[in-house]
Short mmCIF file of C-alpha atoms and ligand atoms in Angstrom, two decimals:
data_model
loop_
_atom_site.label_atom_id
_atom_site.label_comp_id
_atom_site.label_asym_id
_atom_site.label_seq_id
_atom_site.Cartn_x
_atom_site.Cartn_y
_atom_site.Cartn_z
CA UNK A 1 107.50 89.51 96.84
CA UNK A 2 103.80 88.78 97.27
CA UNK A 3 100.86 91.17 96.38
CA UNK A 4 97.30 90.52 97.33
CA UNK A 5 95.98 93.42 95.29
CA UNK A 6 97.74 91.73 92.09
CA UNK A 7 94.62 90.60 89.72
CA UNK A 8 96.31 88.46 87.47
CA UNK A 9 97.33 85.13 87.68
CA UNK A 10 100.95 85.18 87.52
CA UNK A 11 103.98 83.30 88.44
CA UNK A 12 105.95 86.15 88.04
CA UNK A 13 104.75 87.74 91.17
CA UNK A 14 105.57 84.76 92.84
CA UNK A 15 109.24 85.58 92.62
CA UNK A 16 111.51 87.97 94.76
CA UNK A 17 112.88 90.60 91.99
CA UNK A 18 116.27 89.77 91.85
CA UNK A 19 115.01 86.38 90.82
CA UNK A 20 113.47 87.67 88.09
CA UNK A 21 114.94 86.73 84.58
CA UNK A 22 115.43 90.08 82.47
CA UNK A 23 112.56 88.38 79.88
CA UNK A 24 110.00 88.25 82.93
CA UNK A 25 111.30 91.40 84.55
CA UNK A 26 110.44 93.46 81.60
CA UNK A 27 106.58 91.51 80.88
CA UNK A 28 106.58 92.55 84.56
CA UNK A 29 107.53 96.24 83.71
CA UNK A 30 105.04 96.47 80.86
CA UNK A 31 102.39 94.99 82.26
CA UNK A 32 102.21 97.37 85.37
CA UNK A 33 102.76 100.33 83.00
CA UNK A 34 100.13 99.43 80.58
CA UNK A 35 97.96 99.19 84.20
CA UNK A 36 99.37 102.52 84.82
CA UNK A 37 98.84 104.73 81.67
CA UNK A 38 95.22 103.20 81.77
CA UNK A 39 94.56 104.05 85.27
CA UNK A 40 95.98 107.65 84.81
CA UNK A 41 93.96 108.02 81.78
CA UNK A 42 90.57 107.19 83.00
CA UNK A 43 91.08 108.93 86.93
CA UNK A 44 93.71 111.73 86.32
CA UNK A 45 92.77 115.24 84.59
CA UNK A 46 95.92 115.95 84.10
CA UNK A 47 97.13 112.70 81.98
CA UNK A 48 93.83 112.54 80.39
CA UNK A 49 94.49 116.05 78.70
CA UNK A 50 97.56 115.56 77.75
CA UNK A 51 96.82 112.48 76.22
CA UNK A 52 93.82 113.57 74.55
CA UNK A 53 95.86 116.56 73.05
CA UNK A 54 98.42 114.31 71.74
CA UNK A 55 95.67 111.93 70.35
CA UNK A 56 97.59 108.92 72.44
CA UNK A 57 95.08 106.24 74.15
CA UNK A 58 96.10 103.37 76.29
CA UNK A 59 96.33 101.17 73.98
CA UNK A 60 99.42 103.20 72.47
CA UNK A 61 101.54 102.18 75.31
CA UNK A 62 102.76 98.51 75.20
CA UNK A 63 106.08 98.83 76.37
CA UNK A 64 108.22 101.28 78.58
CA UNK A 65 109.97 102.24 75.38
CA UNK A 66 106.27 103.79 74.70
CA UNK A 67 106.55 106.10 77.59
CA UNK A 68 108.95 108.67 75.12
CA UNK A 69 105.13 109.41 73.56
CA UNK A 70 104.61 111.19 76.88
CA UNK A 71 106.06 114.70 78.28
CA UNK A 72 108.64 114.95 80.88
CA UNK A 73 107.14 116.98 83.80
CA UNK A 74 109.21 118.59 86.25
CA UNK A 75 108.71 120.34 89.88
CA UNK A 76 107.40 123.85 88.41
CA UNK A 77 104.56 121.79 86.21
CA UNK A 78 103.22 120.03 90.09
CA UNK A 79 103.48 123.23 91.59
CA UNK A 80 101.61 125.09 88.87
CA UNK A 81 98.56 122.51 88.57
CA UNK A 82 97.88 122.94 92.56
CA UNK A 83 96.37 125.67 94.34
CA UNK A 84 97.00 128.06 94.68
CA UNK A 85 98.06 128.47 91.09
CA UNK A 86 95.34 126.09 89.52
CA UNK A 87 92.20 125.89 91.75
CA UNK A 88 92.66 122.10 91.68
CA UNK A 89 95.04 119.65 91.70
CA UNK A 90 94.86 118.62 88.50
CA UNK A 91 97.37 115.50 89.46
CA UNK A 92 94.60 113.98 92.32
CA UNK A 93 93.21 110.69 90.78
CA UNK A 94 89.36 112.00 90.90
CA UNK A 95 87.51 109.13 92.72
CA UNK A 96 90.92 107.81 94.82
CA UNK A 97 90.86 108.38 98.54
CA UNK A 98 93.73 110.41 100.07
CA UNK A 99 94.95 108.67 102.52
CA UNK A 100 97.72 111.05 103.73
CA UNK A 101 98.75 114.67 102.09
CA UNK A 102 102.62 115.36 102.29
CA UNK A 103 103.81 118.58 101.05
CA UNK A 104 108.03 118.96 100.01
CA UNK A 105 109.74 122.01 102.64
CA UNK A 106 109.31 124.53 100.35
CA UNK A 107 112.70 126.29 100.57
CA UNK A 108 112.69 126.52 97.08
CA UNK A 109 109.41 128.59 96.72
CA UNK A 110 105.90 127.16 96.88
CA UNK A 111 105.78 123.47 98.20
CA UNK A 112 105.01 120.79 96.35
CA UNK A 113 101.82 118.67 97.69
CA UNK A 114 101.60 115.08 97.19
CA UNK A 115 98.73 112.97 97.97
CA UNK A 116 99.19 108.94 98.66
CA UNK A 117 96.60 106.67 98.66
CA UNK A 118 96.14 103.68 101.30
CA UNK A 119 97.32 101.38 98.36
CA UNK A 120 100.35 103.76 97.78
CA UNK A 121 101.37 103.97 101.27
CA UNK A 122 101.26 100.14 101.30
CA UNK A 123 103.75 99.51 98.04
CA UNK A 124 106.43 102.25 99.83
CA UNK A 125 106.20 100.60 102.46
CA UNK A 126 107.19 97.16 100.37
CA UNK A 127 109.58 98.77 98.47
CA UNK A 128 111.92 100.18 101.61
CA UNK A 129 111.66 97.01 103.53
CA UNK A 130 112.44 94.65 100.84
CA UNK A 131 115.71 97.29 100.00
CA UNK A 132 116.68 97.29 103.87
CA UNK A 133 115.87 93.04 104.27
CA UNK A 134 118.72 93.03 101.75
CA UNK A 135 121.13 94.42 103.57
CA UNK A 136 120.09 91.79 106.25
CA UNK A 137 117.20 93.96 108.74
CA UNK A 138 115.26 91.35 110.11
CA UNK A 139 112.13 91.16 112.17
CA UNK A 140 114.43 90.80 115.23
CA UNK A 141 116.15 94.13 114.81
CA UNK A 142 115.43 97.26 116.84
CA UNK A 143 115.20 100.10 114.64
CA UNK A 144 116.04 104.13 115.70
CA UNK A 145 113.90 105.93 113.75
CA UNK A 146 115.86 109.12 113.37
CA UNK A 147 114.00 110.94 110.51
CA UNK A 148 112.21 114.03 111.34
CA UNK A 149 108.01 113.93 112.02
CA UNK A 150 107.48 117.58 110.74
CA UNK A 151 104.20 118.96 109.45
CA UNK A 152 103.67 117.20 106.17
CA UNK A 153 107.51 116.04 105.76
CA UNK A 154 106.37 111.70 104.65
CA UNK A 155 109.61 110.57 106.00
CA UNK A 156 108.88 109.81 109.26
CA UNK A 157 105.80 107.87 108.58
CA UNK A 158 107.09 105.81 105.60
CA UNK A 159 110.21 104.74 107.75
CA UNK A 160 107.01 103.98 110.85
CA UNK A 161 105.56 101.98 107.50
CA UNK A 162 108.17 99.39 106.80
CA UNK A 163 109.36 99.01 109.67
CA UNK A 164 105.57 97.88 110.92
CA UNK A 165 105.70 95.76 107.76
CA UNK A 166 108.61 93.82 108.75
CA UNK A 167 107.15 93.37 112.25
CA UNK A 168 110.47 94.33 113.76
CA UNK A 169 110.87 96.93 116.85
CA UNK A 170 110.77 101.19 116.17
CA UNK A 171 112.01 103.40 118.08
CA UNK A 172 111.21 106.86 116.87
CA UNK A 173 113.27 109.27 118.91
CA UNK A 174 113.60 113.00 118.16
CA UNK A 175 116.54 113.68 116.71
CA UNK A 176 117.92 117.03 118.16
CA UNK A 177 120.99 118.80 118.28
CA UNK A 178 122.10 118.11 121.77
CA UNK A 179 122.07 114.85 123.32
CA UNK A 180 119.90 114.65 126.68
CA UNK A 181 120.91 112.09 129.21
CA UNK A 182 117.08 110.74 129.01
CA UNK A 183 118.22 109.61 125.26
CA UNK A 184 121.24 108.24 125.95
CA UNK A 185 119.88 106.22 128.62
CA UNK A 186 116.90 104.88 126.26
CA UNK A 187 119.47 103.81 123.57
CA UNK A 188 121.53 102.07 125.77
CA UNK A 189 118.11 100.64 127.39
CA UNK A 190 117.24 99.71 123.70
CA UNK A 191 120.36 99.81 121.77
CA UNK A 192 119.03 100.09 118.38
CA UNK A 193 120.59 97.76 115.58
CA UNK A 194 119.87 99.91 112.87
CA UNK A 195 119.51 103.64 112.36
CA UNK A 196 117.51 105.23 109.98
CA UNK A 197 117.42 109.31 109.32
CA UNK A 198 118.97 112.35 107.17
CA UNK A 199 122.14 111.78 106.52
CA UNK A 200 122.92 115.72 107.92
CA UNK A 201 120.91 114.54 110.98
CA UNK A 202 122.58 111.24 111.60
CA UNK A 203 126.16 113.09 110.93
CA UNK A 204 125.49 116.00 113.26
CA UNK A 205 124.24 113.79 115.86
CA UNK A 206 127.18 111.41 115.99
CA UNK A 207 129.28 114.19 116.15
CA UNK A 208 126.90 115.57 119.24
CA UNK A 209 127.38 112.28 121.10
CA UNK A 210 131.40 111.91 120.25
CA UNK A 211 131.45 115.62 122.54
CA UNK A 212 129.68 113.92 125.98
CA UNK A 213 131.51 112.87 128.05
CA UNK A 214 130.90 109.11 129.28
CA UNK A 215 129.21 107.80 126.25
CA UNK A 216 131.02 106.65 122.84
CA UNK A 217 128.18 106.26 120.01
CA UNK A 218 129.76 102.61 119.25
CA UNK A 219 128.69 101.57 122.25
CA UNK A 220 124.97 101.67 121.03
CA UNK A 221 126.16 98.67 119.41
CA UNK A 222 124.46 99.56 115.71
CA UNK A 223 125.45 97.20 112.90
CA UNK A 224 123.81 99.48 109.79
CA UNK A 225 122.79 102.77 109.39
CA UNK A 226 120.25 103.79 106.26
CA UNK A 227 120.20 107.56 104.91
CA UNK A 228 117.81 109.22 102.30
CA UNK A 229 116.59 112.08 101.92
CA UNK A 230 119.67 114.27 100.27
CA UNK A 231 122.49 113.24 97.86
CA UNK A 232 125.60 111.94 100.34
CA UNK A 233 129.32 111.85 99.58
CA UNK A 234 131.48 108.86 100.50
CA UNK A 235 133.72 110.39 102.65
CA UNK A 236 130.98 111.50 104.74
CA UNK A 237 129.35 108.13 104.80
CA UNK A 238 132.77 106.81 105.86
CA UNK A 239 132.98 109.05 108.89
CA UNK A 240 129.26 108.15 109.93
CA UNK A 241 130.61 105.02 109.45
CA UNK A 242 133.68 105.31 111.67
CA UNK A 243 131.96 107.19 114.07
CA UNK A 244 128.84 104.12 114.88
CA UNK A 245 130.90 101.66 113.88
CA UNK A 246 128.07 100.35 111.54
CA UNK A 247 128.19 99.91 107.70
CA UNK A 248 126.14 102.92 106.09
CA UNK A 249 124.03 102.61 103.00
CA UNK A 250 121.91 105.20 100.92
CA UNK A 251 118.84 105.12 99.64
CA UNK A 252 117.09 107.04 96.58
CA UNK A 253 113.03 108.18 97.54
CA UNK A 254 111.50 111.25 97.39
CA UNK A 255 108.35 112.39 98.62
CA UNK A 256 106.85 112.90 95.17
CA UNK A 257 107.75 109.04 93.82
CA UNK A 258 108.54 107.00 97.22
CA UNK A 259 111.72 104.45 96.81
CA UNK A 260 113.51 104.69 93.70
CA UNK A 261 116.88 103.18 94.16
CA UNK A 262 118.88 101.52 96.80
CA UNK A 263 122.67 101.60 97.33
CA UNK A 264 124.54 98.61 96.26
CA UNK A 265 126.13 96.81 99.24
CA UNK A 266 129.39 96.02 97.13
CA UNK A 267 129.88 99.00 94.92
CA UNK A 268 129.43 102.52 94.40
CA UNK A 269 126.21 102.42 92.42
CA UNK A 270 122.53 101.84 93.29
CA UNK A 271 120.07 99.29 92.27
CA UNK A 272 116.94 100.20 90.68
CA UNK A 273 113.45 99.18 92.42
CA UNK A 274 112.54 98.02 89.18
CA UNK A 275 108.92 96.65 89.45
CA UNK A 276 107.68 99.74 91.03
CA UNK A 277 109.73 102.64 89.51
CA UNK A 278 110.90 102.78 85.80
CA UNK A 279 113.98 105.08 85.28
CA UNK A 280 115.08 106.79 82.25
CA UNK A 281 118.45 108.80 82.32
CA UNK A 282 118.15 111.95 80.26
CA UNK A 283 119.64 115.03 78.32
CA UNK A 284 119.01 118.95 78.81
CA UNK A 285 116.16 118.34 76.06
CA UNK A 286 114.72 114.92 77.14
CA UNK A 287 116.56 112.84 74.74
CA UNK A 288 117.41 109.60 75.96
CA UNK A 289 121.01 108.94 76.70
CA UNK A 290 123.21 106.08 75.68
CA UNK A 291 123.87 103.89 78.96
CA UNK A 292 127.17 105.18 81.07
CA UNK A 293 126.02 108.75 79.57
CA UNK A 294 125.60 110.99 82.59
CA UNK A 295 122.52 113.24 82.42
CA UNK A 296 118.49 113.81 84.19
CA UNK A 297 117.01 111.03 86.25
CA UNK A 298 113.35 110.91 85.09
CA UNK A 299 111.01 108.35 87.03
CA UNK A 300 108.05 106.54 85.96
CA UNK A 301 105.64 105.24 88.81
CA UNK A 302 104.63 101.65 87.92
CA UNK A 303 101.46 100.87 89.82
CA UNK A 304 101.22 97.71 90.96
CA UNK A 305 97.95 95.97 88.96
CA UNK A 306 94.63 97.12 91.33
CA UNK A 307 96.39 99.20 92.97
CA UNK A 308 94.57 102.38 93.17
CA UNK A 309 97.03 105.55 93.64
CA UNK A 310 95.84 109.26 94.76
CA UNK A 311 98.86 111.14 92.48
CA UNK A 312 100.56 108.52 89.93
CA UNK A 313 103.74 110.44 88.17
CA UNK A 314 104.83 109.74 84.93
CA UNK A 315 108.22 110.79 83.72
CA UNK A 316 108.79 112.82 86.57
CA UNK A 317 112.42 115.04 86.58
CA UNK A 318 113.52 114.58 89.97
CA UNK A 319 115.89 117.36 89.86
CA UNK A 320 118.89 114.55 90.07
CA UNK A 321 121.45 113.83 88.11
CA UNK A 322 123.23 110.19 87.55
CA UNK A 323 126.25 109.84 85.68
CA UNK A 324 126.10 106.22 84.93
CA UNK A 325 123.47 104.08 83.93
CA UNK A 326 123.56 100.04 82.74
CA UNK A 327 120.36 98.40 82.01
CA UNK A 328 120.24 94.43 82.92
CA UNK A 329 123.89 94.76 84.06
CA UNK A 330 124.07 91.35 84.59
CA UNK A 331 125.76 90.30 87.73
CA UNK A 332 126.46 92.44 90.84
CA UNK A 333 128.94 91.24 93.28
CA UNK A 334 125.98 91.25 95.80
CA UNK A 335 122.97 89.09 95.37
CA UNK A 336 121.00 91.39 93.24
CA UNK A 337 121.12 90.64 89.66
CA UNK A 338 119.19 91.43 86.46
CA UNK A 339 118.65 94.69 87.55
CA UNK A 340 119.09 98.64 86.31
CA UNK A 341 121.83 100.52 88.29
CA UNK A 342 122.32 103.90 88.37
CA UNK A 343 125.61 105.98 90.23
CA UNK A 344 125.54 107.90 93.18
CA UNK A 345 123.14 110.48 92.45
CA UNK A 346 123.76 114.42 92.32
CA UNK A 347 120.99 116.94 92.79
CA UNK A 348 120.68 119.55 90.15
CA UNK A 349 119.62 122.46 92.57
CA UNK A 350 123.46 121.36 94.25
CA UNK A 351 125.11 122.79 90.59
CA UNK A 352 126.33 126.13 89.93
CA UNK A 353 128.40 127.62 87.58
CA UNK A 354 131.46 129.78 89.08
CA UNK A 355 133.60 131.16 86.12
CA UNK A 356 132.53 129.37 83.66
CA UNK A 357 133.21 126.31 85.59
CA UNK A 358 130.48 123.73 86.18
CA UNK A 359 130.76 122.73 89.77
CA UNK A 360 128.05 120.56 92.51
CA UNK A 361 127.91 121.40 96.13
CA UNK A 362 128.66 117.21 96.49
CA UNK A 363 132.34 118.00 95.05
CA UNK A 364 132.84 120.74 97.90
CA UNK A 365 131.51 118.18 100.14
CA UNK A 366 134.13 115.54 98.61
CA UNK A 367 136.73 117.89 99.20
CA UNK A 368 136.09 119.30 102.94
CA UNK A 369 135.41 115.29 104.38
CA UNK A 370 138.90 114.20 102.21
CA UNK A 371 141.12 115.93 104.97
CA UNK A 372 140.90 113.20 108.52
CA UNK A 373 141.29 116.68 110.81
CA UNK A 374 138.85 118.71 109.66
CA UNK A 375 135.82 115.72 108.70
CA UNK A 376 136.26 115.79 112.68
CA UNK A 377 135.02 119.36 113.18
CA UNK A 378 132.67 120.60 110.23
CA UNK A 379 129.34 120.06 111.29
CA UNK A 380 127.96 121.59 108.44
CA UNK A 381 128.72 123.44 105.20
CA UNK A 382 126.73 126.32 102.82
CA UNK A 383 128.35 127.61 99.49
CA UNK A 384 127.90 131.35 98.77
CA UNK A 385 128.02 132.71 95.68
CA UNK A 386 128.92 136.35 95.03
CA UNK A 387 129.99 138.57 92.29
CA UNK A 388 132.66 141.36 92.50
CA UNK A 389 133.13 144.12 89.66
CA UNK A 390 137.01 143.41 89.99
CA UNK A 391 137.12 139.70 91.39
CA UNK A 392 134.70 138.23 89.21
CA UNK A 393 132.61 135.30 90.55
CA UNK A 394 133.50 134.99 94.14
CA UNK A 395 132.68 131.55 96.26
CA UNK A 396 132.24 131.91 100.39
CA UNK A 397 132.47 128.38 101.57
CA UNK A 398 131.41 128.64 105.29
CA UNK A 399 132.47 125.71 107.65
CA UNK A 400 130.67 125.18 110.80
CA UNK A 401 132.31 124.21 113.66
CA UNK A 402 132.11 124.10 117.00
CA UNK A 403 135.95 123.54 117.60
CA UNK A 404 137.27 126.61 118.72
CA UNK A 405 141.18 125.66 117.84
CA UNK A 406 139.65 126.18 113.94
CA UNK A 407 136.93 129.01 114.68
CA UNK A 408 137.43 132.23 112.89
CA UNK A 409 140.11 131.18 110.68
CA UNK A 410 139.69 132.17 107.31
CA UNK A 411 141.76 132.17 103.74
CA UNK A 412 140.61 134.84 101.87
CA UNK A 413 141.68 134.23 97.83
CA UNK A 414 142.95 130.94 97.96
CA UNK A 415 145.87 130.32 95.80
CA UNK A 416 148.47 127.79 94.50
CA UNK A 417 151.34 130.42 95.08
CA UNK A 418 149.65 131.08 99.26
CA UNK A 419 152.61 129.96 101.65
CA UNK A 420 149.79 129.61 104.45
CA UNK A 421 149.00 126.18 105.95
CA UNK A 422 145.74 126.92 107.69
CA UNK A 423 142.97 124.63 107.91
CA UNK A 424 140.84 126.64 105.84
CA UNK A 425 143.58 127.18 102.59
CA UNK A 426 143.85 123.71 103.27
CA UNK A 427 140.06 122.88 102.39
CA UNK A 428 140.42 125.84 100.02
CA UNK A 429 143.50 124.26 98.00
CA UNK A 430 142.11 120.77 97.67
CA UNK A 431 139.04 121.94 96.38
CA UNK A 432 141.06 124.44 93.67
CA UNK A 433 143.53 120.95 93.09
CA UNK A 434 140.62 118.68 92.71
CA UNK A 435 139.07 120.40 89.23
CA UNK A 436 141.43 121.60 86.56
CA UNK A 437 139.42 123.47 85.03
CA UNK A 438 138.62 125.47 87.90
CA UNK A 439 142.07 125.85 89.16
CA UNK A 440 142.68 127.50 85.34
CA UNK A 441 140.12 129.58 85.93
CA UNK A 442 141.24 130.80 89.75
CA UNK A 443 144.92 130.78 88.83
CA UNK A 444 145.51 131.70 85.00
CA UNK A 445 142.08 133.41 84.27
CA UNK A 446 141.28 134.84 87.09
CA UNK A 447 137.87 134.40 86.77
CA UNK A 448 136.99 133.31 90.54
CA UNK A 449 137.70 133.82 93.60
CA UNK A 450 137.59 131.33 96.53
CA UNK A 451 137.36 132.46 100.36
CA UNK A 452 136.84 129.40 102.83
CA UNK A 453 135.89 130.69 106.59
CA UNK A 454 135.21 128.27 109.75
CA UNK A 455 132.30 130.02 111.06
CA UNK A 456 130.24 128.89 114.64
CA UNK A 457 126.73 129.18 113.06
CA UNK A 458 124.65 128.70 109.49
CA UNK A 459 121.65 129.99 109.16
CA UNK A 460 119.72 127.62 107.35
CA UNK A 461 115.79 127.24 106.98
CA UNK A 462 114.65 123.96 109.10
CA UNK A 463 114.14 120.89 107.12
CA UNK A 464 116.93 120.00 104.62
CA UNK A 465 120.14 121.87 104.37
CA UNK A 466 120.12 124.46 102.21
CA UNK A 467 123.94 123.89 100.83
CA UNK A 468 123.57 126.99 97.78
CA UNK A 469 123.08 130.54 98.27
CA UNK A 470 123.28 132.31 95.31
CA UNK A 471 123.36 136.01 95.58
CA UNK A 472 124.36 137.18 92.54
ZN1 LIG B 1 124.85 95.12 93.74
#
């Protein structure tokens, strides 16, 4: 890990982060977040009030522990202090040059901009190569660039980023529905060693390829596949997986904070990018949580020291919850040590309450991929939420497919006591099986209702699934 914009004179910077001892790795922590809360206070109108309000100065923030002195902001408090709510982004550092705007989709109301500075760009950039070097990308790879280059979406050009960093070869291709014989021919003219894209995208497409005729995705020869962008079950990583042939790992960014977290390569949890992101885990009213306590995932940026940044966040909600949480863990099986881990993360937006049962589009996800059969078919999946006077809170799970052996079949009210052994009461009953509490509520209650249809289409905004309606 090397830094030429790093001021001080420091060993510590001369170490890779899983080197770090737990003593240095914290000096490390405060030292960028003392750099941090002064560089917010001094460039930042929005920090600068706040902390004027609360009479706080830099000088009241030693340690991360310090950072509790601050508010948690959340998506509605960014989207308020831009225009066109606030005549100015109050989060833009004032004398900082933009280097790039990025803006969220905006499916959930007004977008959220975010402007990154050149320095910004640059520590991304660090942060995803150094989390994709340890799962063994090299320089020598060829890498498909599979994430979408739409209007202000950053993906695209942070993936462009480290990959330039690492000096290895891109290949950004546009990452369609259907397959054209021009792109198979340039992957098998290339034949990428790593893939890199939405884990919706990368899914759909595999699936696209497995339907040509002549051309088995394995044969592209990829040994790992990265996703980001939206929460991921396992089973669907294992049939991305099985379809490639390549190992699949996660990673944790947004567009608002850049990296957070990367997937362990030996467990089901994710390592913390712990000199550039400090995590705190959360309850409903921003109380911290004992560690293994499952609650909000608030970052922290930590800039690195002369680093100048366009739109610093400080305890920022991002919207995700992480049911586990160990601080200095000790020893991972893999070669990352010393470091914070957090669980598979689970957007908030993805929960909804049916009944009186709490329930995350990831479980329904869980449940459709568990059955071999039908992970080969669904392309896609929405959850819609309805209320009837007589049946109570009703949930539509819709199944694309393009398979027309499952197409139009549909369990209406699915049920313990059903004799039928459809596809779709199948989906239907391991999804009622799965969660007691909502098969009390479906079968003793009868609170809910649960239809499951396979359906040819979803309408769905572009950009990231949209995997909750709720209508009622
Ligand atoms: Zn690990």
């Amino acid at each position: 890990m090397t830094d030429n914009r790093i001021e001080e004179n420091s060993d510590l910077y001369e170490h890779s982060l899983e080197e770090l001892t737990d003593e240095e790795l914290k000096t490390l922590k405060n030292t960028r977040l003392n750099y941090t809360v002064n560089f917010v206070y001094h460039n930042n109108s929005f920090y600068r009030q706040v902390m004027e309000e609360k009479g706080l100065t830099p000088s009241d923030f030693e340690t991360t522990e310090d950072l509790k002195k601050l508010p948690v902001i959340d998506s509605d408090t960014l989207r308020q202090n831009q225009p066109p709510f606030s005549d100015e982004n109050e989060f833009k550092s004032e004398d900082t040059n933009v280097k790039r705007p990025f803006s969220t989709s905006g499916t959930s109301g007004v977008p959220k901009k975010v402007l990154k500075s050149f320095d910004e760009m640059e520590r991304i950039y660090d942060d995803l190569k150094r989390g994709h070097e340890s799962y063994g990308v090299t320089s020598e790879d060829v890498i498909l660039n599979w994430f979408p280059f739409v209007g202000l979406n950053p993906s695209g050009a942070y993936t462009e980023g480290w990959i330039e960093r690492l000096g290895a070869m891109s290949l950004p291709l546009l990452n369609t529905d259907y397959p054209t014989d021009y792109e198979t021919a340039l992957l098998k003219q290339y034949s990428p060693d790593v893939i890199t894209g939405l884990a919706s995208h990368v899914d759909a497409k595999g699936r696209a390829f497995e339907h040509l005729e002549g051309f088995d995705p394995k044969e592209i020869g990829v040994d790992i596949i990265t996703l980001s962008g939206e929460p991921v079950t396992k089973n669907r990583k294992e049939h991305i997986s099985k379809v490639f042939g390549s190992e699949v790992y996660d990673f944790l960014a947004s567009t608002e904070t850049g990296g957070i977290a990367y997937e362990c390569p030996e467990g089901n949890h994710y390592h913390i990018l712990d000199d550039s992101v400090h995590v705190e885990v959360l309850d409903g009213g921003y109380n911290r949580l004992d560690e293994g306590e499952e609650g909000k995932l608030v970052v922290t940026n930590l800039l690195h020291p002369g680093e100048e940044s366009s739109m610093p966040l400080l305890r920022y909600n991002m919207g995700d919850i992480v049911s586990k949480y160990f601080e200095n863990s000790g020893d991972c099986e893999c070669s990352i040590s010393g470091v914070t881990n957090i669980s598979a993360p689970k957007r908030e937006a993805w929960e909804f309450i049916i009944g009186a049962v709490n329930l995350n589009a990831k479980y329904i996800e869980d449940k459709v991929y568990e059955n071999e059969e039908i992970k080969e078919v669904v392309e896609g999946y929405q959850v819609r939420l309805d209320y009837d006077e007589k049946e109570g809170d009703v949930m539509n799970i819709l199944l694309e497919t393009k398979d027309d052996h499952y197409l139009g079949d549909k369990t209406e009210g699915v049920s313990l006591s059903n004799s039928s052994r459809s596809p779709s009461y199948e989906v239907g009953r391991k999804i009622l099986d799965g969660d007691q509490y909502l098969k009390d509520t479906v079968e003793n209650v009868g609170a809910a209702k649960i239809n499951v249809e396979f359906v040819e289409g979803i309408n769905m905004p572009p950009g990231k699934p949209e995997r909750i309606v709720d209508n009622r």
